[in-house]
Structures are given as structure tokens and as C-alpha cells.
Amino acid sequence: MKKGILTGLFALLLCVCLCPAFAAEREPEYYWYLENAGGGSYLETAGQTGGFFLSLDGGGSYAELPEVRAAAQRLGLVFDAAVYPLDNGGLRVEARDIWSTKAAFSKDYSAGELAKAMERAVPTPVRVLCTNGTVTVGVREAKNMYNGDWSQGNYYGWAEYGNEQQLVWSSDGVTWNRCEPYDLWAVTAGEWNGSEFRVAAGADQMVSADGIHWAKGEPIEWRLAKSPYACELGPYHFELVGTEVYLMGQSVDTGVLLPHMGDLFRGTGVAIGELQAWYGPNDTVMLATYDLLGRAYVMPYPISSLDWCLENLSVKFREIEPLADNGTVALGLSAHRVYLLNQSDAQLLRRDTAGSGEWTWVENVPWSSGIQILPYNGKTFLVKDTKTLELWASEDGLSWREVEGLRPEMPTGGYNYVDYAFAWAGEGYLFCREAAEARHGMMGMSGGQWYEGNTKVYLLDEDFRSVREYDFGRLVEGVGYQDGVYYA
């Protein structure tokens, strides 16, 4: 399996965007930043100034100008910095002790010297958001600072950050170009829905037909109908299973272990927050695992190797347990336990015994990725979104509609839980719920206040609307119906 597989590894870092509001203060061609400057503690050890980093391509790559670091270490100073464009493409870089008003370092770089320095430039890491197989869209942080007021010999005069979060696109998975527009705020997620790209940027939804030119779309409640611990690219499905990453084709329970990826994040001790895959150059697939800090660990796999592995090395590696079954259709979950995190995630699976009898992934579901399948109630399948506590119903396991009005009134956020129980009673549903506030303390989760309705049994019509109710005055934990008799 290892033969023909590239084992190159790129360690990338994506930081949280700090403040894009200053982007207009500088020409986009000149981006620069100084490590440990502008806001460091006055107790910071002298001489520990990091390097001065410069970008001439709008934040796409940065190279260090090492003379600044060397001067700080030689003089035993913690530097602030400022830059001044010169004629003929040159640049003056000045640095001072953060409590002084005079420059302790000054150097004029010619255009040729800057071009020579840029030969050492390191590309700015990109977090991939989505792809349609031809164009891949991602986001990167372009670090930037702008000159402070050196007439003030204190922190009020320090250079300040003007970082940008840039939306970028690529046709080869390696070379990235800024989108139009590119400077967005709080980009958190993206997807290709089969007809257009969508990106969540703060409270806005940005949409694009080509992944390059973007406009504001209609505000929606953003939901990603896929697990962050699984991704698909063409005929390939990648999935985090325990502490391993598997390559699969169309089979839910058969695949190929990719040991390099599992060894990679186990060796670094990181908690994986997301899997992503996109096409790279020279007929490769780029597979990335992102940790919770946004750092990406990327490995290229030749497409020919992936195809060979699927054909020759695929084995059945797990059993899918049916969690709801109406005798014809069964539903199950493809669960992902997140490495180093006490949380899990799941994708909905479906098996049609009248068809092939094989488990398949259910696509285009309307909920977020964390779900619980309720026991089959005799008429419909029900799924609870474990994050929003919403209910979704389906007769066939493919088409889903939201069930409204059954969740009790409760404050948003915090820790709440709701358990539902249903039984089909011939002309309607028998229903009860247990809802409470879960309080987090030193010893873990404990019960808080109970919400209204825990002592009641409800009779609902076939559209889940309440017809009547009965209050037992005590907690109701389950309901049932058999031979014309109601049970609670």
C-alpha cells in the first residue's frame, strides 16, 4: 500500500482573524508583521523580539528579513517596527525599543534585495472549506500591521495589527488566488451544494457560482449536512473511525486503512476537528486533518494509488447496528469518536432490505451532524438533533420534515437535554418527553430545573399536533400502545 504513495508532509497554521477593519490602512501589496510586538507585556524579556516578516503578494506568502531579529538580539531590546515605501520599489524598515521614541535599527532595502528575500517566502497556510472537483475554496489569515505613532514612547504608539481573513480559490490545490471580494469577517464554514458554493462569514451567507466571484446571499440558518469527521471527493469517501482514517468507495462498512494519517495526528497528540480532501497537482488527492487551532496536517495521495488500494486492499472493518427498523427500511449511524475529545459525531445510514440490502449514506439531510435515532414508533422514523434538540420525521428514511412544537420552551445555549418517546396508536401518536436543565459543576453534569411537560402524556395527530393531554403528576418516562390499550 505504501508503494507509490507520497509521504510528503506540510505542517500549516491558521490563526483566528483578529481585526480586518485596518485592511484599508495599507496598500495590499505590502503586508508585514513583527512577532511579539504591539501589546506584549512590559515584563517581556529584552532581546526576545521575534523576526520581521514581509509579504509582497498581499499576504499570500511571507519571508523574514533576518537583520531585524539579529539587531534585537545584539542590542538586547524588544523591538517595535515601522515601514516606509521608497522609490523604485524599495522599502525602509525601522525598529525601536518599545519604550523609546528613536529608531535603534534602520535599513533601506532595494527592490532587488526584497526580491531576493522573497525567494525564501513561505506560503500562508490555507484552510480548505469546499470544492466542486474543479475549483477549491479556502480561507487564510493574512497577517498585517501598520505603523504606530512613534512620538509616544509607550504602548499607545506601538504598531497595531490589521489582520485579514482572506477568501481564496485554487484550480490546482496548491496555488491560491484571492477571491472577489476576498476580505471577509469570521469565515467559519463552506460547502458546494451541487450548484453553487456557499460560505458562512459572520452573520452573512456568501454565494458563488464559480468559487471566484462572490456576493451576499439570502440569510439562512447555516447548517452543514455533513460530518466534519468525514469528507467525499469524487468516488472517494474518507472517514475518521476511532483514531484511524479510512478510505472508502461506495460501501459504508468496507474500506482501506490509511495508516499515515492516523500515525500523523496520534504522533502530534492533536485533537482532530475536521477532515478535508481536494484535488492537487499531478493527479493527486490532498487529504488534510485540521486540529482545533486550525493547524492542518496535509498528505498528498496519488489517485492511481487510491484506486489500486480500493480495488485490492478493501476489507470489512466494522459492523453497522440497525437502530430503527420498520421491517423494510433500517436506519443506523456511522459514529466517529473524536480523538482526544470527549465528544462524538455521526452520519445517518440507511438499508433497504427490499433493494440491495447494503448500508448507504443518506445525503442532503437538513440537520447538523450530531444526531440520535429514536426507536421506530410504528409509523415514522424520528431523528433528534443533539445540538439543537430539534426533531425530524420521515416515512422512508430519505425525505425528512421538521416536527415543530414538541420541544418545551427553554433558554438557548447552556446545557439542556430532552428525551422523547413516541408510540403510534392507530390514528395518532402517544407522546411524552423528559426535559431538564443540565448544570455543569466540578463533578461533571448534574440535574437542574425541570421544564414543563415532564409529567404529561400527549395524544398527537398524524401531523404531530396536540389533540389532548393528561397530567399524571409525576415523571413519565415512556409510552406504548397495543391492542387498543394505551400505556404510560
PDB file of C-alpha atoms in Angstrom, residues 33-35 49-55 61-71 73 109 113-114 116-122:
ATOM      1  CA  TYR A  33       4.188  41.796  10.938  1.00  0.00           C
ATOM      2  CA  LEU A  34       6.638  41.637  13.833  1.00  0.00           C
ATOM      3  CA  GLU A  35       6.472  38.822  16.326  1.00  0.00           C
ATOM      4  CA  THR A  49      11.808  40.019  19.740  1.00  0.00           C
ATOM      5  CA  GLY A  50      10.796  37.595  17.012  1.00  0.00           C
ATOM      6  CA  GLY A  51      11.507  38.135  13.357  1.00  0.00           C
ATOM      7  CA  PHE A  52      10.201  40.783  10.996  1.00  0.00           C
ATOM      8  CA  PHE A  53       8.148  39.126   8.243  1.00  0.00           C
ATOM      9  CA  LEU A  54       7.216  40.764   4.949  1.00  0.00           C
ATOM     10  CA  SER A  55       4.784  39.830   2.157  1.00  0.00           C
ATOM     11  CA  SER A  61       3.480  34.310   1.458  1.00  0.00           C
ATOM     12  CA  TYR A  62       5.924  35.802   3.943  1.00  0.00           C
ATOM     13  CA  ALA A  63       9.707  35.945   4.224  1.00  0.00           C
ATOM     14  CA  GLU A  64      11.742  37.055   7.221  1.00  0.00           C
ATOM     15  CA  LEU A  65      14.140  39.963   6.977  1.00  0.00           C
ATOM     16  CA  PRO A  66      16.658  38.496   9.451  1.00  0.00           C
ATOM     17  CA  GLU A  67      18.539  41.736  10.155  1.00  0.00           C
ATOM     18  CA  VAL A  68      15.763  42.914  12.483  1.00  0.00           C
ATOM     19  CA  ARG A  69      15.937  39.839  14.700  1.00  0.00           C
ATOM     20  CA  ALA A  70      19.743  39.992  14.754  1.00  0.00           C
ATOM     21  CA  ALA A  71      19.728  43.651  15.821  1.00  0.00           C
ATOM     22  CA  GLN A  73      19.357  40.176  19.982  1.00  0.00           C
ATOM     23  CA  TYR A 109      16.081  47.508   1.180  1.00  0.00           C
ATOM     24  CA  GLU A 113      17.095  42.824  -2.130  1.00  0.00           C
ATOM     25  CA  LEU A 114      13.393  42.391  -1.431  1.00  0.00           C
ATOM     26  CA  LYS A 116      15.963  38.031  -3.197  1.00  0.00           C
ATOM     27  CA  ALA A 117      14.409  37.787   0.283  1.00  0.00           C
ATOM     28  CA  MET A 118      11.089  36.665  -1.207  1.00  0.00           C
ATOM     29  CA  GLU A 119      12.831  33.595  -2.619  1.00  0.00           C
ATOM     30  CA  ARG A 120      12.676  32.302   0.978  1.00  0.00           C
ATOM     31  CA  ALA A 121       8.984  33.163   1.359  1.00  0.00           C
ATOM     32  CA  VAL A 122       6.752  30.544   2.958  1.00  0.00           C
TER      33      VAL A 122
END
